[in-house]
Short mmCIF file of C-alpha atoms and ligand atoms in Angstrom, two decimals:
data_model
loop_
_atom_site.label_atom_id
_atom_site.label_comp_id
_atom_site.label_asym_id
_atom_site.label_seq_id
_atom_site.Cartn_x
_atom_site.Cartn_y
_atom_site.Cartn_z
CA UNK A 878 110.25 109.94 95.15
CA UNK A 879 110.71 112.27 92.36
CA UNK A 880 114.38 113.78 91.97
CA UNK A 881 113.66 116.47 89.58
CA UNK A 882 110.39 117.18 87.84
CA UNK A 883 108.04 114.32 87.78
CA UNK A 884 107.48 112.80 84.22
CA UNK A 885 103.67 112.03 83.91
CA UNK A 886 104.33 109.31 81.62
CA UNK A 887 106.29 107.22 83.63
CA UNK A 888 103.55 104.56 85.21
CA UNK A 889 105.92 104.16 88.46
CA UNK A 890 105.86 107.95 89.05
CA UNK A 891 102.57 108.82 90.19
CA UNK A 892 103.39 110.77 93.32
CA UNK A 893 104.30 114.24 91.78
CA UNK A 894 101.73 114.02 88.91
CA UNK A 895 98.18 115.42 88.67
CA UNK A 896 96.44 112.25 87.13
CA UNK A 897 93.41 113.73 85.05
CA UNK A 898 90.33 113.18 86.38
CA UNK A 899 87.08 111.31 84.85
CA UNK A 900 83.54 112.26 85.41
CA UNK A 901 81.78 109.94 87.20
CA UNK A 902 84.62 108.76 89.47
CA UNK A 903 83.88 111.16 91.97
CA UNK A 904 80.23 110.54 91.86
CA UNK A 905 80.80 106.76 93.08
CA UNK A 906 83.22 108.14 95.57
CA UNK A 907 80.80 110.57 96.88
CA UNK A 908 78.10 108.13 97.31
CA UNK A 909 80.53 105.40 98.76
CA UNK A 910 81.22 108.18 101.55
CA UNK A 911 77.84 109.38 102.21
CA UNK A 912 76.73 105.58 102.53
CA UNK A 913 79.47 104.53 104.84
CA UNK A 914 79.28 107.16 107.31
CA UNK A 915 75.42 106.96 107.25
CA UNK A 916 75.96 103.27 108.38
CA UNK A 917 78.01 104.93 111.12
CA UNK A 918 75.38 106.95 112.59
CA UNK A 919 75.55 110.27 110.99
CA UNK A 920 72.61 112.22 110.23
CA UNK A 921 72.11 114.56 107.15
CA UNK A 922 73.58 117.79 108.73
CA UNK A 923 76.65 116.19 109.79
CA UNK A 924 77.19 114.38 106.29
CA UNK A 925 76.59 117.66 104.24
CA UNK A 926 79.07 119.20 106.55
CA UNK A 927 81.77 116.72 106.05
CA UNK A 928 81.46 117.43 102.19
CA UNK A 929 81.71 121.00 102.58
CA UNK A 930 84.43 120.92 105.31
CA UNK A 931 87.63 121.93 102.93
CA UNK A 932 90.22 119.82 105.13
CA UNK A 933 88.36 116.70 104.24
CA UNK A 934 89.70 116.56 100.66
CA UNK A 935 87.91 113.70 99.10
CA UNK A 936 84.50 115.02 100.02
CA UNK A 937 85.54 118.26 99.48
CA UNK A 938 86.47 117.39 95.94
CA UNK A 939 83.41 115.77 95.09
CA UNK A 940 81.44 118.59 96.72
CA UNK A 941 82.90 120.99 94.51
CA UNK A 942 82.67 119.04 91.41
CA UNK A 943 79.10 117.70 91.72
CA UNK A 944 77.94 120.66 93.31
CA UNK A 945 75.55 121.14 96.33
CA UNK A 946 72.60 120.50 95.09
CA UNK A 947 73.78 116.91 93.99
CA UNK A 948 75.47 116.28 97.19
CA UNK A 949 72.38 117.06 98.97
CA UNK A 950 70.49 114.36 96.94
CA UNK A 951 73.47 111.59 97.53
CA UNK A 952 72.96 112.18 101.18
CA UNK A 953 69.42 111.90 101.32
CA UNK A 954 69.46 108.87 99.78
CA UNK A 955 72.32 107.74 102.31
CA UNK A 956 70.44 108.41 105.21
CA UNK A 957 67.10 106.97 104.40
CA UNK A 958 67.22 103.31 105.50
CA UNK A 959 68.92 104.31 108.77
CA UNK A 960 66.36 107.26 109.28
CA UNK A 961 63.38 104.56 108.76
CA UNK A 962 65.39 102.20 111.46
CA UNK A 963 65.51 105.16 114.21
CA UNK A 964 62.12 106.28 113.52
CA UNK A 965 60.80 102.53 113.92
CA UNK A 966 62.48 102.27 117.12
CA UNK A 967 60.88 105.72 118.05
CA UNK A 968 57.56 104.11 117.60
CA UNK A 969 58.37 101.17 119.27
CA UNK A 970 59.63 102.63 122.24
CA UNK A 971 56.68 105.12 122.47
CA UNK A 972 54.36 101.98 122.08
CA UNK A 973 56.22 100.52 124.82
CA UNK A 974 55.85 103.69 127.25
CA UNK A 975 51.91 103.94 126.68
CA UNK A 976 51.35 100.39 127.42
CA UNK A 977 53.32 101.02 130.67
CA UNK A 978 51.31 104.48 131.40
CA UNK B 884 110.92 71.93 93.45
CA UNK B 885 107.76 70.64 95.53
CA UNK B 886 104.28 71.33 94.67
CA UNK B 887 102.17 73.01 96.74
CA UNK B 888 98.14 73.78 96.34
CA UNK B 889 97.34 77.51 96.68
CA UNK B 890 93.58 78.11 96.88
CA UNK B 891 93.84 81.80 96.29
CA UNK B 892 94.97 81.42 92.97
CA UNK B 893 93.10 77.99 92.41
CA UNK B 894 95.97 75.52 91.41
CA UNK B 895 99.27 74.16 92.42
CA UNK B 896 102.38 75.92 92.43
CA UNK B 897 106.01 75.28 93.13
CA UNK B 898 107.13 76.17 96.67
CA UNK B 899 110.88 75.38 97.95
CA UNK B 900 109.30 73.39 100.56
CA UNK B 901 106.67 71.14 101.39
CA UNK B 902 103.82 72.65 102.60
CA UNK B 903 102.84 72.49 106.16
CA UNK B 904 100.15 74.34 107.89
CA UNK B 905 99.18 75.62 111.24
CA UNK B 906 96.08 74.34 113.32
CA UNK B 907 94.95 78.31 113.54
CA UNK B 908 95.80 81.13 110.97
CA UNK B 909 96.26 84.58 111.90
CA UNK B 910 94.30 86.37 109.60
CA UNK B 911 92.23 89.84 109.15
CA UNK B 912 89.93 91.60 106.97
CA UNK B 913 90.43 95.52 106.38
CA UNK B 914 87.40 97.45 104.70
CA UNK B 915 89.16 100.08 102.67
CA UNK B 916 85.83 101.62 102.27
CA UNK B 917 85.87 103.18 105.78
CA UNK B 918 89.73 103.65 106.19
CA UNK B 919 90.12 107.61 106.43
CA UNK B 920 94.16 107.29 106.64
CA UNK B 921 94.16 108.46 110.10
CA UNK B 922 97.06 106.69 110.55
CA UNK B 923 96.46 105.67 114.27
CA UNK B 924 97.19 101.64 113.34
CA UNK B 925 100.72 103.11 111.98
CA UNK B 926 101.13 104.92 115.25
CA UNK B 927 99.80 102.35 117.51
CA UNK B 928 102.65 99.87 116.30
CA UNK B 929 105.32 102.31 115.92
CA UNK B 930 104.82 103.10 119.72
CA UNK B 931 104.74 99.72 120.51
CA UNK B 932 107.34 97.90 118.37
CA UNK B 933 109.85 100.08 116.20
CA UNK B 934 110.71 103.14 118.33
CA UNK B 935 114.08 102.30 119.07
CA UNK B 936 117.43 103.21 117.33
CA UNK B 937 117.78 101.96 113.69
CA UNK B 938 114.34 101.38 113.48
CA UNK B 939 113.37 105.11 112.39
CA UNK B 940 112.48 104.19 109.17
CA UNK B 941 110.18 100.92 109.78
CA UNK B 942 106.83 100.68 109.52
CA UNK B 943 105.53 97.30 110.34
CA UNK B 944 102.18 98.62 109.63
CA UNK B 945 101.49 101.52 107.20
CA UNK B 946 98.59 103.02 105.16
CA UNK B 947 99.31 104.28 101.68
CA UNK B 948 97.45 106.39 99.21
CA UNK B 949 96.68 104.42 96.11
CA UNK B 950 96.92 104.81 93.49
CA UNK B 951 99.59 107.57 94.29
CA UNK B 952 101.86 106.11 96.67
CA UNK B 953 103.28 103.02 98.31
CA UNK B 954 105.80 102.25 100.92
CA UNK B 955 108.57 101.56 100.12
CA UNK B 956 108.11 103.51 96.99
CA UNK B 957 106.29 101.80 93.90
CA UNK B 958 106.90 98.66 95.86
CA UNK B 959 103.60 96.86 94.01
CA UNK B 960 104.15 98.57 90.50
CA UNK B 961 107.85 97.21 90.17
CA UNK B 962 106.74 93.74 91.29
CA UNK B 963 103.95 93.50 88.99
CA UNK B 964 106.21 94.93 86.07
CA UNK B 965 109.21 92.42 86.92
CA UNK B 966 106.56 89.34 86.94
CA UNK B 967 105.13 90.67 83.35
CA UNK B 968 108.66 90.65 82.00
CA UNK B 969 109.49 87.13 83.12
CA UNK B 970 106.28 86.20 81.32
CA UNK B 971 105.10 88.93 79.18
CA UNK B 972 101.40 88.70 78.44
CA UNK B 973 100.75 85.86 80.12
CA UNK B 974 99.94 87.22 84.16
CA UNK B 975 96.15 86.29 83.28
CA UNK B 976 93.33 84.70 85.06
CA UNK B 977 91.15 82.37 83.65
CA UNK B 978 88.05 82.32 85.68
CA UNK B 979 88.95 81.58 89.12
CA UNK B 980 92.49 80.41 87.97
CA UNK B 981 96.02 82.31 87.74
CA UNK B 982 97.80 81.25 84.46
CA UNK B 983 100.90 83.46 85.11
CA UNK B 984 103.92 82.87 86.95
CA UNK B 985 104.04 83.61 90.71
CA UNK B 986 107.17 84.85 92.56
CA UNK B 987 108.26 81.37 93.20
CA UNK B 988 107.73 80.44 89.85
CA UNK B 989 109.43 83.27 88.05
CA UNK B 990 112.40 83.28 90.37
CA UNK B 991 115.68 83.27 88.27
CA UNK B 992 116.77 79.69 87.30
CA UNK B 993 119.97 79.86 88.90
CA UNK B 994 120.78 82.06 92.53
CA UNK B 995 117.60 83.38 94.42
CA UNK B 996 114.91 81.18 95.01
CA UNK B 997 112.11 83.96 94.68
CA UNK B 998 111.62 86.68 92.45
CA UNK B 999 111.98 90.04 93.97
CA UNK B 1000 114.31 93.08 94.48
CA UNK B 1001 115.91 95.11 97.13
CA UNK B 1002 114.46 98.39 97.75
CA UNK B 1003 116.84 101.77 98.10
CA UNK B 1004 117.53 103.42 101.06
CA UNK B 1005 115.73 106.28 98.95
CA UNK B 1006 112.61 103.87 98.69
CA UNK B 1007 112.10 103.49 102.64
CA UNK B 1008 112.67 107.15 103.44
CA UNK B 1009 109.63 109.05 103.03
CA UNK B 1010 106.43 107.07 103.09
CA UNK B 1011 103.18 109.48 102.44
CA UNK B 1012 105.43 112.24 101.03
CA UNK B 1013 103.44 113.79 97.88
CA UNK B 1014 100.91 110.93 97.90
CA UNK B 1015 98.08 113.32 99.14
CA UNK B 1016 99.28 116.47 97.48
CA UNK B 1017 99.73 116.19 93.52
CA UNK B 1018 102.87 118.03 93.38
CA UNK B 1019 105.75 119.39 95.76
CA UNK B 1020 108.36 122.13 94.92
CA UNK B 1021 109.62 121.99 91.43
CA UNK B 1022 112.59 119.79 91.19
CA UNK B 1023 113.52 119.80 94.52
CA UNK B 1024 113.91 116.04 96.18
CA UNK B 1025 111.68 115.06 99.45
CA UNK B 1026 110.34 118.66 99.96
CA UNK B 1027 106.85 120.04 101.05
CA UNK B 1028 105.66 123.27 99.88
CA UNK B 1029 106.31 125.91 102.88
CA UNK B 1030 102.78 127.17 102.96
CA UNK B 1031 100.99 123.93 102.77
CA UNK B 1032 97.60 125.25 102.45
CA UNK B 1033 97.98 125.88 98.81
CA UNK B 1034 99.21 122.56 97.74
CA UNK B 1035 97.39 121.20 95.03
CA UNK B 1036 95.20 118.11 95.55
CA UNK B 1037 94.64 114.94 93.47
CA UNK B 1038 91.38 115.40 91.17
CA UNK B 1039 89.85 112.09 90.90
CA UNK B 1040 89.55 109.09 93.25
CA UNK B 1041 92.20 107.56 95.54
CA UNK B 1042 91.63 105.17 98.73
CA UNK B 1043 93.79 104.43 101.30
CA UNK B 1044 95.37 100.83 101.45
CA UNK B 1045 96.24 99.78 105.23
CA UNK B 1046 98.97 97.20 105.11
CA UNK B 1047 100.98 94.97 107.20
CA UNK B 1048 102.69 91.47 107.18
CA UNK B 1049 100.46 89.15 105.85
CA UNK B 1050 101.75 86.03 107.82
CA UNK B 1051 101.17 84.21 104.57
CA UNK B 1052 100.88 80.63 104.09
CA UNK B 1053 103.57 80.33 101.89
CA UNK B 1054 105.89 82.89 102.80
CA UNK B 1055 108.25 84.43 100.69
CA UNK B 1056 110.84 85.49 103.30
CA UNK B 1057 110.97 82.06 105.05
CA UNK B 1058 111.34 80.51 101.34
CA UNK B 1059 114.40 82.88 100.66
CA UNK B 1060 116.30 82.74 103.89
CA UNK B 1061 119.45 81.02 103.72
CA UNK B 1062 119.99 80.38 107.20
CA UNK B 1063 116.42 78.87 107.65
CA UNK B 1064 116.07 81.79 110.48
CA UNK B 1065 112.48 82.44 109.41
CA UNK B 1066 109.63 79.80 110.83
CA UNK B 1067 105.88 79.84 110.99
CA UNK B 1068 104.37 79.03 114.23
CA UNK B 1069 102.22 75.43 114.15
CA UNK B 1070 99.79 76.92 116.72
CA UNK B 1071 98.89 80.14 115.17
CA UNK B 1072 100.73 80.62 111.56
CA UNK B 1073 102.40 83.75 112.87
CA UNK B 1074 105.76 83.93 110.42
CA UNK B 1075 108.70 85.08 112.91
CA UNK B 1076 112.37 85.98 112.21
CA UNK B 1077 114.65 84.17 115.03
CA UNK B 1078 117.20 86.99 115.91
CA UNK B 1079 119.62 85.03 116.88
CA UNK B 1080 119.84 82.92 113.71
CA UNK B 1081 119.46 86.27 111.11
CA UNK B 1082 123.08 87.12 109.83
CA UNK B 1083 121.31 90.31 108.03
CA UNK B 1084 121.89 88.98 104.65
CA UNK B 1085 118.39 90.85 103.56
CA UNK B 1086 117.25 87.69 101.25
CA UNK B 1087 113.94 87.91 103.06
CA UNK B 1088 113.79 92.08 102.38
CA UNK B 1089 114.60 91.20 99.11
CA UNK B 1090 111.91 88.30 98.93
CA UNK B 1091 108.66 89.56 100.72
CA UNK B 1092 106.42 90.72 97.55
CA UNK B 1093 104.93 92.89 100.08
CA UNK B 1094 107.98 94.55 101.40
CA UNK B 1095 107.14 93.82 105.24
CA UNK B 1096 110.35 92.23 106.32
CA UNK B 1097 112.87 95.24 106.66
CA UNK B 1098 116.39 95.50 108.03
CA UNK B 1099 117.61 97.15 110.71
CA UNK B 1100 121.09 98.72 110.62
CA UNK B 1101 122.08 99.00 114.54
CA UNK B 1102 121.88 95.08 114.82
CA UNK B 1103 122.39 93.94 111.43
CA UNK B 1104 119.45 91.88 111.41
CA UNK B 1105 116.09 91.80 109.48
CA UNK B 1106 112.90 92.41 111.51
CA UNK B 1107 109.37 92.28 110.87
CA UNK B 1108 105.91 91.97 112.14
CA UNK B 1109 105.33 89.90 114.77
CA UNK B 1110 101.77 89.93 115.00
CA UNK B 1111 101.70 91.53 118.43
CA UNK B 1112 101.87 87.84 119.74
CA UNK B 1113 101.63 87.97 123.06
CA UNK B 1114 98.27 89.88 122.73
CA UNK B 1115 96.79 87.10 120.17
CA UNK B 1116 98.43 84.67 123.02
CA UNK B 1117 96.25 86.17 125.69
CA UNK B 1118 99.30 87.21 127.72
CA UNK B 1119 98.90 90.81 127.76
CA UNK B 1120 99.01 92.41 130.94
CA UNK B 1121 94.85 93.58 130.14
CA UNK B 1122 93.88 90.29 128.64
CA UNK B 1123 92.89 88.33 131.79
CA UNK B 1124 93.96 85.38 129.59
CA UNK B 1125 91.54 86.17 126.87
CA UNK B 1126 93.16 86.42 123.28
CA UNK B 1127 93.23 89.73 122.08
CA UNK B 1128 93.65 91.65 118.85
CA UNK B 1129 97.00 93.24 117.43
CA UNK B 1130 97.59 96.88 118.43
CA UNK B 1131 96.98 98.11 114.92
CA UNK B 1132 93.42 96.41 114.51
CA UNK B 1133 92.43 97.43 118.27
CA UNK B 1134 93.43 101.16 117.69
CA UNK B 1135 91.49 101.38 114.44
CA UNK B 1136 89.49 104.77 114.61
CA UNK B 1137 87.64 104.06 111.31
CA UNK B 1138 86.28 100.54 112.50
CA UNK B 1139 87.84 99.01 109.21
CA UNK B 1140 90.01 96.05 110.92
CA UNK B 1141 89.24 92.86 112.30
CA UNK B 1142 92.02 89.97 113.25
CA UNK B 1143 91.30 86.80 114.06
CA UNK B 1144 92.41 83.17 114.14
CA UNK B 1145 90.58 80.90 111.50
CA UNK B 1146 90.96 77.03 111.71
CA UNK B 1147 92.75 75.30 108.93
CA UNK B 1148 92.23 71.76 107.53
CA UNK B 1149 95.11 69.54 106.68
CA UNK B 1150 95.00 70.23 103.28
CA UNK B 1151 95.51 74.09 104.10
CA UNK B 1152 91.99 75.49 103.23
CA UNK B 1153 90.13 77.18 105.77
CA UNK B 1154 88.26 74.91 107.68
CA UNK B 1155 84.30 75.60 107.53
CA UNK B 1156 83.22 77.64 110.64
CA UNK B 1157 80.04 78.98 109.59
CA UNK B 1158 79.57 81.41 112.16
CA UNK B 1159 83.15 82.61 112.34
CA UNK B 1160 83.38 86.27 111.10
CA UNK B 1161 86.27 85.91 109.05
CA UNK B 1162 85.26 82.63 107.51
CA UNK B 1163 81.85 84.35 106.62
CA UNK B 1164 83.18 87.37 105.23
CA UNK B 1165 86.05 85.58 102.89
CA UNK B 1166 84.48 82.02 102.42
CA UNK B 1167 80.56 82.79 102.51
CA UNK B 1168 79.86 86.39 101.55
CA UNK B 1169 83.29 86.33 99.59
CA UNK B 1170 83.10 90.29 99.83
CA UNK B 1171 86.82 90.46 101.34
CA UNK B 1172 90.01 89.39 98.91
CA UNK B 1173 93.68 88.76 99.20
CA UNK B 1174 95.86 91.28 98.33
CA UNK B 1175 97.94 90.70 95.05
CA UNK B 1176 97.11 87.03 94.94
CA UNK B 1177 98.88 86.31 92.13
CA UNK B 1178 102.56 87.09 94.01
CA UNK B 1179 101.65 83.20 95.32
CA UNK B 1180 102.37 83.51 98.69
CA UNK B 1181 98.69 83.11 99.87
CA UNK B 1182 98.62 86.15 101.87
CA UNK B 1183 96.32 86.22 105.04
CA UNK B 1184 94.97 89.64 104.67
CA UNK B 1185 92.11 90.00 102.88
CA UNK B 1186 90.33 93.50 101.79
CA UNK B 1187 86.93 94.68 101.38
CA UNK B 1188 87.78 96.52 98.12
CA UNK B 1189 86.76 100.35 97.53
CA UNK B 1190 83.82 100.70 95.85
CA UNK B 1191 84.02 103.50 93.78
CA UNK B 1192 87.50 102.61 92.10
CA UNK B 1193 87.81 101.70 88.44
CA UNK B 1194 87.29 97.69 88.22
CA UNK B 1195 90.46 97.00 86.14
CA UNK B 1196 92.47 98.47 88.61
CA UNK B 1197 90.91 96.54 91.34
CA UNK B 1198 91.03 93.21 89.49
CA UNK B 1199 94.85 93.39 89.48
CA UNK B 1200 94.89 94.27 92.90
CA UNK B 1201 92.45 91.66 94.46
CA UNK B 1202 91.93 89.15 91.69
CA UNK B 1203 88.69 88.23 89.91
CA UNK B 1204 86.50 88.36 92.76
CA UNK B 1205 86.43 91.68 92.89
CA UNK B 1206 82.97 92.85 91.23
CA UNK B 1207 81.09 90.23 93.01
CA UNK B 1208 82.38 91.40 96.45
CA UNK B 1209 81.80 95.17 95.30
CA UNK B 1210 78.22 94.16 94.15
CA UNK B 1211 77.31 92.22 97.51
CA UNK B 1212 78.89 95.08 99.89
CA UNK B 1213 77.28 97.93 98.10
CA UNK B 1214 73.76 96.23 98.74
CA UNK B 1215 74.36 93.94 101.32
CA UNK B 1216 71.89 91.11 102.82
CA UNK B 1217 70.72 91.02 105.97
CA UNK B 1218 73.84 88.98 107.41
CA UNK B 1219 76.24 91.29 106.19
CA UNK B 1220 74.83 93.94 107.72
CA UNK B 1221 74.92 92.53 110.97
CA UNK B 1222 78.48 91.20 110.71
CA UNK B 1223 79.79 94.42 109.60
CA UNK B 1224 78.85 96.02 113.14
CA UNK B 1225 81.36 93.25 114.77
CA UNK B 1226 84.20 95.55 113.61
CA UNK B 1227 85.53 96.92 116.46
CA UNK B 1228 83.30 96.81 119.12
CA UNK B 1229 85.96 95.11 121.69
CA UNK B 1230 89.41 94.39 121.63
CA UNK B 1231 89.13 90.42 122.24
CA UNK B 1232 89.38 88.06 119.23
CA UNK B 1233 86.13 86.72 118.19
CA UNK B 1234 85.42 83.04 117.22
CA UNK B 1235 82.01 82.89 116.71
CA UNK B 1236 78.74 85.22 115.96
CA UNK B 1237 75.03 84.78 116.26
CA UNK B 1238 72.28 87.30 115.06
CA UNK B 1239 69.37 87.69 117.12
CA UNK B 1240 66.34 88.77 114.61
CA UNK B 1241 64.70 92.08 114.93
CA UNK B 1242 61.72 93.58 113.03
CA UNK B 1243 61.86 94.43 109.38
CA UNK B 1244 62.15 98.58 109.49
CA UNK B 1245 62.90 99.34 105.65
CA UNK B 1246 62.14 97.75 102.61
CA UNK B 1247 63.09 99.76 99.11
CA UNK B 1248 65.73 99.88 96.78
CA UNK B 1249 69.05 100.58 96.85
CA UNK B 1250 71.45 101.58 93.85
CA UNK B 1251 68.56 99.56 91.50
CA UNK B 1252 68.39 96.62 94.18
CA UNK B 1253 66.20 95.27 96.50
CA UNK B 1254 67.14 96.31 99.80
CA UNK B 1255 65.50 95.51 103.24
CA UNK B 1256 66.77 96.69 106.83
CA UNK B 1257 65.88 94.78 109.79
CA UNK B 1258 66.59 96.03 113.67
CA UNK B 1259 68.85 93.05 114.17
CA UNK B 1260 71.15 92.31 117.09
CA UNK B 1261 74.55 90.50 116.51
CA UNK B 1262 76.54 88.73 119.33
CA UNK B 1263 79.94 88.18 119.53
CA UNK B 1264 81.50 85.28 121.40
CA UNK B 1265 85.09 84.13 122.38
CA UNK B 1266 87.42 81.49 122.37
CA UNK B 1267 85.58 79.68 125.23
CA UNK B 1268 82.06 80.50 124.16
CA UNK B 1269 81.88 83.50 126.40
CA UNK B 1270 79.96 86.40 125.09
CA UNK B 1271 82.12 89.38 124.18
CA UNK B 1272 79.66 92.03 123.52
CA UNK B 1273 76.18 92.65 121.57
CA UNK B 1274 75.46 95.01 119.15
CA UNK B 1275 72.45 96.56 117.34
CA UNK B 1276 72.69 96.95 113.49
CA UNK B 1277 73.10 100.53 113.52
CA UNK B 1278 76.21 101.83 115.21
CA UNK B 1279 75.84 103.99 118.41
CA UNK B 1280 76.83 107.37 118.11
CA UNK B 1281 78.61 109.38 120.66
CA UNK B 1282 79.44 112.98 120.55
CA UNK B 1283 82.35 113.92 122.63
CA UNK B 1284 81.45 117.45 124.41
CA UNK B 1285 83.18 120.63 123.49
CA UNK B 1286 85.00 120.88 126.89
CA UNK B 1287 86.74 117.08 125.73
CA UNK B 1288 87.53 118.12 122.18
CA UNK B 1289 91.05 117.54 122.50
CA UNK B 1290 91.09 115.72 125.62
CA UNK B 1291 93.89 112.83 125.61
S1 LIG C 719 103.82 89.38 103.97
FE1 LIG C 719 106.05 89.29 103.51
S2 LIG C 719 107.19 89.14 105.24
FE2 LIG C 719 104.79 88.65 105.83
S3 LIG C 719 104.91 86.25 105.96
FE3 LIG C 719 104.73 87.12 103.78
S4 LIG C 719 106.52 87.03 102.69
FE4 LIG C 719 106.98 87.05 104.95
S1 LIG C 720 93.33 103.86 112.08
FE1 LIG C 720 91.85 102.53 110.84
S2 LIG C 720 90.97 104.40 109.75
FE2 LIG C 720 92.84 104.97 110.64
S3 LIG C 720 94.42 104.77 109.00
FE3 LIG C 720 94.33 102.90 110.09
S4 LIG C 720 93.09 101.34 109.05
FE4 LIG C 720 92.45 103.36 108.39
#
């Protein structure tokens, strides 16, 4: 815990200092967030809302740095397999219903 | 000093006692990619075990923001620096083998049996403070800005690291205790401090590289995570004789934690149990890695490393398996997609899983690699072969209605 002004050159004192950002780091993080939550059943609007929400620091950081258009692309790519799964299930279900009708 | 085999560093190493292994070993996997830092695990533990006088500063399990923070402050950076100082530029891995000194080998020739340090009261005092916010008020100790909404934030990557005692195979706490008050249970490998033998010398606090043995000033003895052993033994009133996972595991909101009991060989490696989810994640898929294996205690907590973090940082933290683990996790195969769904569908300990194959529903590229998704079902079984639950590869999604939004 820093007692005075934190010394940014002290490798043990990362709390209390801002670390310089590098392009690309937040891109990987944004894809990570989108894909993890997509696998947890989140759809596109819900994922986009997470990135827009200012209280979710990590997603919002990526949204601010990468811009909405890029985030939309990331989200769309993340949900694609899971949407395909839901569509396949819906098709199966309607086939089953039709067979019973 | 006796020699023991440590499979995580792929070599023999010095340890103050002869090797002795339990029948099964308490072990867990934490998926850092999904941890949201909600601290529900932390509070589940706190409200169960450390809510009494003298335990105010104690967090047997905690979640810290990496690379910014730690509890106690800078615990890992300090120890890495000490190890490096003992053996400059030699703390290296050659393929799977760690060539540097462990905390046992780096111990001073006279005195302590283990290399370590005693954190100060200040180090323990303020977990998480400043970790998610870049700076506090200028020049003031342990203070937050009064109007928090204006706090600056870190502008680059971070991740949450959830930690608890690793119930190590070669516990440093046990090795360092001059009273032999610490023991490892032969049935499940849980490491406990005998409160009646402990005299509060704090050698375990100094020796544990993960700083998960803590001193309680009101009783003047040390305490540590007890792996919720009544639950693990199936003696919780809710358990009905079935073994249950610990409080911190069962409470996990992010569904990132899984704990179980893995079978050990006489030589101290994990016995092959191909359909055991922990065996699969650690030994087959190899997506879950030990935390700082180079310390040498053979910790039994494993982590799926965060895929967005620079690899040299992760290599130092989880060892040489990082690249492969992230590759496999990012574009998972059929079995891994299914096993990841076993996390937190039940609070009972899973001993075995089976996959019931479903139709192919998607085939394309993901991160430049072929990826196929199947609508499979994964089934979890308990100790006696009873079915605990079955679930599809897609998580069921539930939305709490507005009127219950803050309902507890
Ligand atoms: S993590 Fe620390 S307290 Fe726990 S068994 Fe290992 S050395 Fe002992
Ligand atoms: S409860 Fe789970 S998601 Fe929340 S901080 Fe703990 S490990 Fe992370």
